[in-house]
mmCIF file of C-alpha atoms in Angstrom:
data_model
loop_
_atom_site.group_PDB
_atom_site.id
_atom_site.type_symbol
_atom_site.label_atom_id
_atom_site.label_comp_id
_atom_site.label_asym_id
_atom_site.label_seq_id
_atom_site.Cartn_x
_atom_site.Cartn_y
_atom_site.Cartn_z
ATOM 1 C CA UNK A 1 89.063 130.682 83.792
ATOM 2 C CA UNK A 2 87.334 134.054 83.841
ATOM 3 C CA UNK A 3 84.227 133.942 81.654
ATOM 4 C CA UNK A 4 85.059 137.243 79.962
ATOM 5 C CA UNK A 5 88.531 135.994 79.039
ATOM 6 C CA UNK A 6 87.044 132.770 77.694
ATOM 7 C CA UNK A 7 84.610 134.737 75.539
ATOM 8 C CA UNK A 8 87.443 136.971 74.338
ATOM 9 C CA UNK A 9 89.675 134.068 73.298
ATOM 10 C CA UNK A 10 86.808 132.271 71.587
ATOM 11 C CA UNK A 11 85.808 135.438 69.712
ATOM 12 C CA UNK A 12 89.405 136.069 68.640
ATOM 13 C CA UNK A 13 89.615 132.521 67.320
ATOM 14 C CA UNK A 14 86.403 132.984 65.330
ATOM 15 C CA UNK A 15 87.582 136.259 63.764
ATOM 16 C CA UNK A 16 90.965 134.864 62.654
ATOM 17 C CA UNK A 17 89.333 131.678 61.374
ATOM 18 C CA UNK A 18 86.900 133.727 59.294
ATOM 19 C CA UNK A 19 89.766 135.700 57.753
ATOM 20 C CA UNK A 20 91.647 132.529 56.818
ATOM 21 C CA UNK A 21 88.605 130.719 55.471
ATOM 22 C CA UNK A 22 87.090 133.554 53.462
ATOM 23 C CA UNK A 23 90.061 135.710 52.494
ATOM 24 C CA UNK A 24 93.105 133.419 52.384
ATOM 25 C CA UNK A 25 91.797 129.916 51.634
ATOM 26 C CA UNK A 26 89.114 131.571 49.549
ATOM 27 C CA UNK A 27 91.811 132.391 46.975
ATOM 28 C CA UNK A 28 91.827 128.702 46.095
ATOM 29 C CA UNK A 29 88.154 127.943 46.721
ATOM 30 C CA UNK A 30 86.981 130.813 44.521
ATOM 31 C CA UNK A 31 89.839 130.585 42.025
ATOM 32 C CA UNK A 32 88.690 131.409 38.506
ATOM 33 C CA UNK A 33 90.288 129.273 35.856
ATOM 34 C CA UNK A 34 91.978 131.586 33.339
ATOM 35 C CA UNK A 35 90.416 131.684 29.896
ATOM 36 C CA UNK A 36 91.989 129.130 27.616
ATOM 37 C CA UNK A 37 94.624 130.611 25.376
ATOM 38 C CA UNK A 38 96.578 128.901 22.675
ATOM 39 C CA UNK A 39 99.911 127.801 24.088
ATOM 40 C CA UNK A 40 103.025 129.157 22.452
ATOM 41 C CA UNK A 41 105.381 126.868 20.590
ATOM 42 C CA UNK A 42 108.043 127.065 23.273
ATOM 43 C CA UNK A 43 108.287 123.341 23.902
ATOM 44 C CA UNK A 44 111.609 123.554 25.692
ATOM 45 C CA UNK A 45 113.070 120.145 26.635
ATOM 46 C CA UNK A 46 112.341 118.882 30.137
ATOM 47 C CA UNK A 47 114.115 116.375 32.382
ATOM 48 C CA UNK A 48 112.063 114.506 34.959
ATOM 49 C CA UNK A 49 114.230 113.748 37.999
ATOM 50 C CA UNK A 50 113.390 111.038 40.528
ATOM 51 C CA UNK A 51 115.468 109.846 43.500
ATOM 52 C CA UNK A 52 114.654 106.228 44.325
ATOM 53 C CA UNK A 53 115.781 103.805 47.006
ATOM 54 C CA UNK A 54 114.381 100.265 46.935
ATOM 55 C CA UNK A 55 111.473 101.334 44.736
ATOM 56 C CA UNK A 56 111.390 98.371 42.337
ATOM 57 C CA UNK A 57 107.609 97.878 42.456
ATOM 58 C CA UNK A 58 106.785 101.557 42.159
ATOM 59 C CA UNK A 59 109.255 102.210 39.334
ATOM 60 C CA UNK A 60 107.857 99.282 37.398
ATOM 61 C CA UNK A 61 104.518 101.099 37.357
ATOM 62 C CA UNK A 62 105.794 104.669 37.067
ATOM 63 C CA UNK A 63 108.286 104.459 34.187
ATOM 64 C CA UNK A 64 105.793 103.319 31.504
ATOM 65 C CA UNK A 65 103.344 105.988 32.751
ATOM 66 C CA UNK A 66 105.930 108.717 32.324
ATOM 67 C CA UNK A 67 106.521 107.789 28.705
ATOM 68 C CA UNK A 68 102.810 108.155 27.966
ATOM 69 C CA UNK A 69 103.152 111.913 28.460
ATOM 70 C CA UNK A 70 101.917 114.129 25.630
ATOM 71 C CA UNK A 71 105.039 116.271 25.351
ATOM 72 C CA UNK A 72 107.546 116.087 22.501
ATOM 73 C CA UNK A 73 110.858 116.764 24.240
ATOM 74 C CA UNK A 74 111.614 115.161 27.564
ATOM 75 C CA UNK A 75 113.766 112.540 29.190
ATOM 76 C CA UNK A 76 113.729 110.812 32.571
ATOM 77 C CA UNK A 77 116.612 110.665 35.046
ATOM 78 C CA UNK A 78 116.280 108.164 37.899
ATOM 79 C CA UNK A 79 118.891 108.171 40.647
ATOM 80 C CA UNK A 80 119.277 104.730 42.172
ATOM 81 C CA UNK A 81 120.316 105.527 45.733
ATOM 82 C CA UNK A 82 122.039 102.420 47.112
ATOM 83 C CA UNK A 83 119.044 100.167 46.448
ATOM 84 C CA UNK A 84 119.300 96.568 47.623
ATOM 85 C CA UNK A 85 116.259 95.276 45.742
ATOM 86 C CA UNK A 86 115.937 94.699 41.974
ATOM 87 C CA UNK A 87 115.896 98.407 41.097
ATOM 88 C CA UNK A 88 119.196 98.357 39.180
ATOM 89 C CA UNK A 89 118.185 95.414 37.001
ATOM 90 C CA UNK A 90 114.776 96.958 36.327
ATOM 91 C CA UNK A 91 116.368 100.219 35.201
ATOM 92 C CA UNK A 92 118.697 98.371 32.842
ATOM 93 C CA UNK A 93 115.739 96.527 31.309
ATOM 94 C CA UNK A 94 113.657 99.684 31.049
ATOM 95 C CA UNK A 95 116.474 101.685 29.447
ATOM 96 C CA UNK A 96 116.568 99.103 26.657
ATOM 97 C CA UNK A 97 112.865 99.755 26.049
ATOM 98 C CA UNK A 98 112.835 103.529 26.584
ATOM 99 C CA UNK A 99 115.841 105.310 25.009
ATOM 100 C CA UNK A 100 115.045 108.559 26.869
ATOM 101 C CA UNK A 101 115.377 106.895 30.249
ATOM 102 C CA UNK A 102 118.700 107.415 32.027
ATOM 103 C CA UNK A 103 119.945 106.446 35.467
ATOM 104 C CA UNK A 104 122.741 107.154 37.916
ATOM 105 C CA UNK A 105 123.684 104.677 40.623
ATOM 106 C CA UNK A 106 124.920 105.956 43.983
ATOM 107 C CA UNK A 107 127.107 103.588 45.980
ATOM 108 C CA UNK A 108 127.735 105.758 49.043
ATOM 109 C CA UNK A 109 126.756 109.070 50.605
ATOM 110 C CA UNK A 110 129.470 111.449 51.853
ATOM 111 C CA UNK A 111 129.550 112.398 55.517
ATOM 112 C CA UNK A 112 127.466 115.373 56.654
ATOM 113 C CA UNK A 113 125.224 115.107 53.552
ATOM 114 C CA UNK A 114 121.787 113.554 53.698
ATOM 115 C CA UNK A 115 121.069 110.782 51.151
ATOM 116 C CA UNK A 116 118.142 112.214 49.229
ATOM 117 C CA UNK A 117 119.682 115.651 48.770
ATOM 118 C CA UNK A 118 122.914 114.058 47.551
ATOM 119 C CA UNK A 119 120.964 111.843 45.156
ATOM 120 C CA UNK A 120 118.925 114.726 43.762
ATOM 121 C CA UNK A 121 121.978 116.928 43.366
ATOM 122 C CA UNK A 122 123.806 114.274 41.337
ATOM 123 C CA UNK A 123 120.748 113.656 39.185
ATOM 124 C CA UNK A 124 120.104 117.338 38.491
ATOM 125 C CA UNK A 125 123.800 117.970 37.839
ATOM 126 C CA UNK A 126 123.919 115.421 34.992
ATOM 127 C CA UNK A 127 120.434 116.226 33.652
ATOM 128 C CA UNK A 128 120.473 117.005 29.925
ATOM 129 C CA UNK A 129 117.897 119.788 30.069
ATOM 130 C CA UNK A 130 117.591 123.010 32.023
ATOM 131 C CA UNK A 131 113.921 122.612 32.984
ATOM 132 C CA UNK A 132 113.739 120.127 35.853
ATOM 133 C CA UNK A 133 110.455 118.469 36.879
ATOM 134 C CA UNK A 134 110.575 116.582 40.169
ATOM 135 C CA UNK A 135 108.409 113.786 41.496
ATOM 136 C CA UNK A 136 108.807 110.657 43.644
ATOM 137 C CA UNK A 137 108.938 106.996 42.701
ATOM 138 C CA UNK A 138 105.631 106.229 44.414
ATOM 139 C CA UNK A 139 103.766 108.839 42.349
ATOM 140 C CA UNK A 140 102.082 108.744 38.952
ATOM 141 C CA UNK A 141 100.915 111.698 36.830
ATOM 142 C CA UNK A 142 97.169 112.296 36.920
ATOM 143 C CA UNK A 143 97.076 112.835 33.147
ATOM 144 C CA UNK A 144 99.215 112.814 30.010
ATOM 145 C CA UNK A 145 99.319 116.635 30.237
ATOM 146 C CA UNK A 146 101.338 116.667 33.448
ATOM 147 C CA UNK A 147 104.661 117.764 31.940
ATOM 148 C CA UNK A 148 103.083 120.431 29.756
ATOM 149 C CA UNK A 149 100.958 121.915 32.562
ATOM 150 C CA UNK A 150 103.535 121.792 35.348
ATOM 151 C CA UNK A 151 106.437 123.233 33.379
ATOM 152 C CA UNK A 152 104.445 125.918 31.567
ATOM 153 C CA UNK A 153 105.111 128.755 34.081
ATOM 154 C CA UNK A 154 108.858 128.079 33.910
ATOM 155 C CA UNK A 155 109.020 127.602 30.136
ATOM 156 C CA UNK A 156 106.462 130.195 29.066
ATOM 157 C CA UNK A 157 106.432 132.880 31.745
ATOM 158 C CA UNK A 158 110.002 132.934 32.992
ATOM 159 C CA UNK A 159 109.081 131.836 36.511
ATOM 160 C CA UNK A 160 111.763 130.334 38.715
ATOM 161 C CA UNK A 161 109.423 127.876 40.432
ATOM 162 C CA UNK A 162 106.205 126.110 39.476
ATOM 163 C CA UNK A 163 104.510 124.515 42.473
ATOM 164 C CA UNK A 164 101.884 121.844 41.957
ATOM 165 C CA UNK A 165 99.680 119.551 44.008
ATOM 166 C CA UNK A 166 100.193 115.886 44.767
ATOM 167 C CA UNK A 167 97.165 113.955 45.924
ATOM 168 C CA UNK A 168 97.079 110.613 47.681
ATOM 169 C CA UNK A 169 95.292 107.621 46.247
ATOM 170 C CA UNK A 170 91.942 107.127 48.022
ATOM 171 C CA UNK A 171 91.557 103.855 49.910
ATOM 172 C CA UNK A 172 89.163 102.503 52.546
ATOM 173 C CA UNK A 173 89.739 103.229 56.211
ATOM 174 C CA UNK A 174 90.022 106.068 58.688
ATOM 175 C CA UNK A 175 93.770 106.582 58.174
ATOM 176 C CA UNK A 176 93.307 107.273 54.479
ATOM 177 C CA UNK A 177 90.458 109.708 55.119
ATOM 178 C CA UNK A 178 92.694 111.534 57.578
ATOM 179 C CA UNK A 179 95.550 111.607 55.037
ATOM 180 C CA UNK A 180 93.195 113.081 52.430
ATOM 181 C CA UNK A 181 92.103 115.796 54.877
ATOM 182 C CA UNK A 182 95.598 116.700 56.094
ATOM 183 C CA UNK A 183 96.973 116.770 52.530
ATOM 184 C CA UNK A 184 94.206 119.140 51.437
ATOM 185 C CA UNK A 185 94.805 121.292 54.528
ATOM 186 C CA UNK A 186 98.521 121.577 53.713
ATOM 187 C CA UNK A 187 97.752 122.368 50.071
ATOM 188 C CA UNK A 188 95.416 125.171 51.097
ATOM 189 C CA UNK A 189 98.229 126.726 53.116
ATOM 190 C CA UNK A 190 100.839 126.830 50.374
ATOM 191 C CA UNK A 191 98.565 127.322 47.356
ATOM 192 C CA UNK A 192 96.566 130.121 49.008
ATOM 193 C CA UNK A 193 99.584 132.103 50.126
ATOM 194 C CA UNK A 194 101.178 131.415 46.754
ATOM 195 C CA UNK A 195 98.221 133.092 45.052
ATOM 196 C CA UNK A 196 98.625 135.989 47.493
ATOM 197 C CA UNK A 197 102.198 136.434 46.181
ATOM 198 C CA UNK A 198 103.651 135.112 49.439
ATOM 199 C CA UNK A 199 104.744 131.527 48.614
ATOM 200 C CA UNK A 200 106.526 129.598 51.337
ATOM 201 C CA UNK A 201 106.588 125.883 50.481
ATOM 202 C CA UNK A 202 106.029 123.221 47.871
ATOM 203 C CA UNK A 203 106.079 119.428 47.661
ATOM 204 C CA UNK A 204 108.824 117.481 45.919
ATOM 205 C CA UNK A 205 106.250 115.113 44.481
ATOM 206 C CA UNK A 206 105.267 117.850 42.024
ATOM 207 C CA UNK A 207 107.756 120.675 41.649
ATOM 208 C CA UNK A 208 109.508 122.409 38.748
ATOM 209 C CA UNK A 209 112.526 124.720 38.539
ATOM 210 C CA UNK A 210 115.601 125.271 36.372
ATOM 211 C CA UNK A 211 118.869 123.394 36.676
ATOM 212 C CA UNK A 212 120.804 126.606 36.073
ATOM 213 C CA UNK A 213 119.152 128.229 39.100
ATOM 214 C CA UNK A 214 119.733 125.130 41.230
ATOM 215 C CA UNK A 215 123.443 125.183 40.426
ATOM 216 C CA UNK A 216 123.629 128.970 40.832
ATOM 217 C CA UNK A 217 122.446 128.781 44.458
ATOM 218 C CA UNK A 218 124.810 125.849 45.089
ATOM 219 C CA UNK A 219 122.079 123.236 45.370
ATOM 220 C CA UNK A 220 121.033 122.683 48.984
ATOM 221 C CA UNK A 221 123.577 125.009 50.537
ATOM 222 C CA UNK A 222 122.853 125.542 54.213
ATOM 223 C CA UNK A 223 120.485 122.583 54.564
ATOM 224 C CA UNK A 224 122.652 119.629 53.495
ATOM 225 C CA UNK A 225 122.670 118.212 57.016
ATOM 226 C CA UNK A 226 118.887 118.219 57.464
ATOM 227 C CA UNK A 227 116.940 115.031 56.757
ATOM 228 C CA UNK A 228 114.179 116.359 54.553
ATOM 229 C CA UNK A 229 113.638 119.857 53.228
ATOM 230 C CA UNK A 230 114.819 119.112 49.698
ATOM 231 C CA UNK A 231 111.448 120.428 48.554
ATOM 232 C CA UNK A 232 109.655 122.659 51.065
ATOM 233 C CA UNK A 233 112.713 124.170 52.736
ATOM 234 C CA UNK A 234 114.480 124.717 49.398
ATOM 235 C CA UNK A 235 111.355 126.490 48.155
ATOM 236 C CA UNK A 236 111.108 128.428 51.404
ATOM 237 C CA UNK A 237 114.637 129.757 50.927
ATOM 238 C CA UNK A 238 114.299 130.948 47.354
ATOM 239 C CA UNK A 239 110.705 131.749 46.369
ATOM 240 C CA UNK A 240 109.222 135.236 46.101
ATOM 241 C CA UNK A 241 105.885 136.553 44.950
ATOM 242 C CA UNK A 242 107.348 137.434 41.558
ATOM 243 C CA UNK A 243 109.375 134.323 40.730
ATOM 244 C CA UNK A 244 106.854 131.621 41.639
ATOM 245 C CA UNK A 245 103.632 130.281 40.105
ATOM 246 C CA UNK A 246 101.012 127.968 41.576
ATOM 247 C CA UNK A 247 99.683 125.355 39.171
ATOM 248 C CA UNK A 248 96.047 124.685 40.049
ATOM 249 C CA UNK A 249 94.758 122.139 37.559
ATOM 250 C CA UNK A 250 93.683 118.519 38.207
ATOM 251 C CA UNK A 251 95.475 117.564 34.982
ATOM 252 C CA UNK A 252 98.760 118.826 36.457
ATOM 253 C CA UNK A 253 98.569 116.783 39.664
ATOM 254 C CA UNK A 254 100.454 113.681 40.650
ATOM 255 C CA UNK A 255 98.915 110.882 42.686
ATOM 256 C CA UNK A 256 100.957 109.236 45.433
ATOM 257 C CA UNK A 257 100.583 105.987 47.304
ATOM 258 C CA UNK A 258 99.489 106.729 50.884
ATOM 259 C CA UNK A 259 100.896 105.106 53.996
ATOM 260 C CA UNK A 260 98.775 102.162 55.064
ATOM 261 C CA UNK A 261 99.547 102.017 58.763
ATOM 262 C CA UNK A 262 99.899 104.608 61.492
ATOM 263 C CA UNK A 263 103.549 103.814 62.242
ATOM 264 C CA UNK A 264 104.726 104.550 58.690
ATOM 265 C CA UNK A 265 102.538 107.647 58.563
ATOM 266 C CA UNK A 266 103.935 108.940 61.865
ATOM 267 C CA UNK A 267 107.528 108.525 60.620
ATOM 268 C CA UNK A 268 106.680 110.398 57.414
ATOM 269 C CA UNK A 269 104.937 113.277 59.166
ATOM 270 C CA UNK A 270 107.640 113.612 61.822
ATOM 271 C CA UNK A 271 110.074 114.340 59.005
ATOM 272 C CA UNK A 272 107.752 116.864 57.375
ATOM 273 C CA UNK A 273 106.822 118.652 60.599
ATOM 274 C CA UNK A 274 110.407 118.672 61.864
ATOM 275 C CA UNK A 275 111.572 120.694 58.851
ATOM 276 C CA UNK A 276 108.935 123.351 59.504
ATOM 277 C CA UNK A 277 110.954 124.808 62.373
ATOM 278 C CA UNK A 278 113.580 125.960 59.846
ATOM 279 C CA UNK A 279 111.140 128.076 57.833
ATOM 280 C CA UNK A 280 111.475 131.838 57.805
ATOM 281 C CA UNK A 281 109.806 133.447 60.814
ATOM 282 C CA UNK A 282 107.133 135.189 58.756
ATOM 283 C CA UNK A 283 106.256 131.892 57.088
ATOM 284 C CA UNK A 284 105.920 130.059 60.391
ATOM 285 C CA UNK A 285 103.445 132.762 61.395
ATOM 286 C CA UNK A 286 101.293 132.009 58.337
ATOM 287 C CA UNK A 287 100.620 128.545 59.708
ATOM 288 C CA UNK A 288 100.818 129.576 63.358
ATOM 289 C CA UNK A 289 98.005 132.128 63.238
ATOM 290 C CA UNK A 290 95.628 129.581 61.739
ATOM 291 C CA UNK A 291 96.499 126.756 64.130
ATOM 292 C CA UNK A 292 96.357 129.057 67.156
ATOM 293 C CA UNK A 293 92.949 130.427 66.148
ATOM 294 C CA UNK A 294 91.809 126.854 65.407
ATOM 295 C CA UNK A 295 92.734 125.850 68.966
ATOM 296 C CA UNK A 296 91.052 128.927 70.451
ATOM 297 C CA UNK A 297 87.901 128.152 68.496
ATOM 298 C CA UNK A 298 87.585 124.498 69.508
ATOM 299 C CA UNK A 299 88.885 124.648 73.070
ATOM 300 C CA UNK A 300 87.142 127.936 73.843
ATOM 301 C CA UNK A 301 83.904 126.762 72.267
ATOM 302 C CA UNK A 302 83.872 123.446 74.129
ATOM 303 C CA UNK A 303 84.717 125.169 77.431
ATOM 304 C CA UNK A 304 81.842 127.634 76.959
ATOM 305 C CA UNK A 305 79.430 124.836 76.067
ATOM 306 C CA UNK A 306 80.375 122.971 79.240
ATOM 307 C CA UNK A 307 80.104 126.118 81.360
ATOM 308 C CA UNK A 308 76.689 127.165 80.072
ATOM 309 C CA UNK A 309 75.486 123.571 80.126
ATOM 310 C CA UNK A 310 76.379 123.217 83.810
ATOM 311 C CA UNK A 311 74.693 126.565 84.492
ATOM 312 C CA UNK A 312 71.625 125.419 82.547
ATOM 313 C CA UNK A 313 71.935 128.654 80.581
ATOM 314 C CA UNK A 314 70.490 127.163 77.388
ATOM 315 C CA UNK A 315 70.173 130.486 75.560
ATOM 316 C CA UNK A 316 73.918 131.104 75.635
ATOM 317 C CA UNK A 317 74.569 127.400 75.122
ATOM 318 C CA UNK A 318 72.609 127.491 71.858
ATOM 319 C CA UNK A 319 74.395 130.685 70.741
ATOM 320 C CA UNK A 320 77.798 129.033 71.167
ATOM 321 C CA UNK A 321 76.584 125.845 69.515
ATOM 322 C CA UNK A 322 75.208 127.865 66.604
ATOM 323 C CA UNK A 323 78.521 129.696 66.165
ATOM 324 C CA UNK A 324 80.430 126.394 66.150
ATOM 325 C CA UNK A 325 77.990 124.901 63.677
ATOM 326 C CA UNK A 326 78.084 127.990 61.440
ATOM 327 C CA UNK A 327 81.886 128.077 61.326
ATOM 328 C CA UNK A 328 81.990 124.330 60.622
ATOM 329 C CA UNK A 329 79.536 124.706 57.742
ATOM 330 C CA UNK A 330 81.585 127.574 56.306
ATOM 331 C CA UNK A 331 84.758 125.531 56.575
ATOM 332 C CA UNK A 332 83.111 122.572 54.882
ATOM 333 C CA UNK A 333 81.937 124.829 52.037
ATOM 334 C CA UNK A 334 85.411 126.328 51.548
ATOM 335 C CA UNK A 335 87.206 122.981 51.735
ATOM 336 C CA UNK A 336 84.706 121.214 49.500
ATOM 337 C CA UNK A 337 84.881 123.947 46.862
ATOM 338 C CA UNK A 338 88.679 124.051 47.074
ATOM 339 C CA UNK A 339 88.878 120.272 46.738
ATOM 340 C CA UNK A 340 86.942 120.448 43.468
ATOM 341 C CA UNK A 341 89.373 123.071 42.147
ATOM 342 C CA UNK A 342 92.454 121.152 43.278
ATOM 343 C CA UNK A 343 91.436 117.528 42.851
ATOM 344 C CA UNK A 344 88.422 117.755 40.607
ATOM 345 C CA UNK A 345 86.418 115.908 43.290
ATOM 346 C CA UNK A 346 84.639 116.497 46.592
ATOM 347 C CA UNK A 347 86.224 115.934 49.988
ATOM 348 C CA UNK A 348 85.588 112.583 51.631
ATOM 349 C CA UNK A 349 83.629 111.870 54.825
ATOM 350 C CA UNK A 350 84.732 112.422 58.451
ATOM 351 C CA UNK A 351 85.451 116.066 57.646
ATOM 352 C CA UNK A 352 84.337 117.628 60.937
ATOM 353 C CA UNK A 353 85.913 114.838 63.003
ATOM 354 C CA UNK A 354 89.205 115.344 61.192
ATOM 355 C CA UNK A 355 88.978 119.105 61.703
ATOM 356 C CA UNK A 356 88.771 118.551 65.450
ATOM 357 C CA UNK A 357 91.556 115.932 65.413
ATOM 358 C CA UNK A 358 93.799 118.431 63.623
ATOM 359 C CA UNK A 359 94.290 119.938 67.101
ATOM 360 C CA UNK A 360 96.125 116.858 68.310
ATOM 361 C CA UNK A 361 97.967 116.375 65.040
ATOM 362 C CA UNK A 362 99.506 119.839 65.019
ATOM 363 C CA UNK A 363 100.051 120.518 68.709
ATOM 364 C CA UNK A 364 101.044 117.020 69.866
ATOM 365 C CA UNK A 365 102.734 115.387 66.866
ATOM 366 C CA UNK A 366 104.090 118.774 65.790
ATOM 367 C CA UNK A 367 105.707 119.364 69.194
ATOM 368 C CA UNK A 368 107.204 115.871 69.239
ATOM 369 C CA UNK A 369 108.529 116.293 65.696
ATOM 370 C CA UNK A 370 110.000 119.690 66.526
ATOM 371 C CA UNK A 371 112.229 118.106 69.182
ATOM 372 C CA UNK A 372 112.881 114.799 67.397
ATOM 373 C CA UNK A 373 116.401 113.806 66.368
ATOM 374 C CA UNK A 374 115.663 110.411 64.767
ATOM 375 C CA UNK A 375 114.489 111.763 61.401
ATOM 376 C CA UNK A 376 115.211 109.595 58.365
ATOM 377 C CA UNK A 377 114.360 109.348 54.635
ATOM 378 C CA UNK A 378 114.329 105.570 54.198
#
């Protein structure tokens, strides 16, 4: 490749990366926590909605945690989606203990409708309250303030959506460190653009909106047939800069159980990445510009290092190496600072390795997922 073109592509990658890191992701990293104000007395009732299929073990842990929440008016709706384990019996036992726990059992899913969307729609339809707070069975709230914090923008400020963060439980091993990195990367995308009044996705493990709005837009109209998208694609369809709030507070997070082997993780991410192709064009560009510049930076930088190394041109070699090192240090600073704001803790090790591996994750797994037709929920 022509050396001038290589320099040009590498420089372009650096410029775009700097804009994302300092200007866009910086909205989260340098986020200033608003001054504490006394909350109003609008403690509108909330319904927590959870779709569960064969989640006996997780529900056994989650249900008692939910009823430890410091919020006066809420109930819990769990949709038992054709479970074959002991979920139904557990729910019956738990409902005898917790009067505000309710459940709906689904025995079949209609044709041309995906199971989780059907389950969520039934659960939301029969929910007692208008404010709906969504999470998954394998999640737990990070604090007893979860309901209050996550629903506040909808209850107090008239927002249509409140989008929160869901972390993954830290565990030993390279896979978990990668999951922590990729989850933080995804959060920086949607939280940063959300703060820039250009929201484009959210996660169903920590999401709030109103039942009345959900019914008004006819639930998942237009995306019933897609496996996945009940959270990010639904948000992508209906959010605007005015009707959506980002909730950036470690007390408002949920914590999920991570996948423990690469096969399960690959199946999960194929579903997530597959849905991305249905985003609005302008929203696909928000991710695309970063990932393209990320590729230009790493591939262009490595190519220039090899070229100048073979030419024994150590002056230019050191310049390129210094640029790579400087950008990596800046990225670490931004990600570490953002992690403290989001999680209340620093990022884990293997950061720079994971940053490089993100190339393969997005361009290889992303391309495979884009074309995949064997997407499934459970």
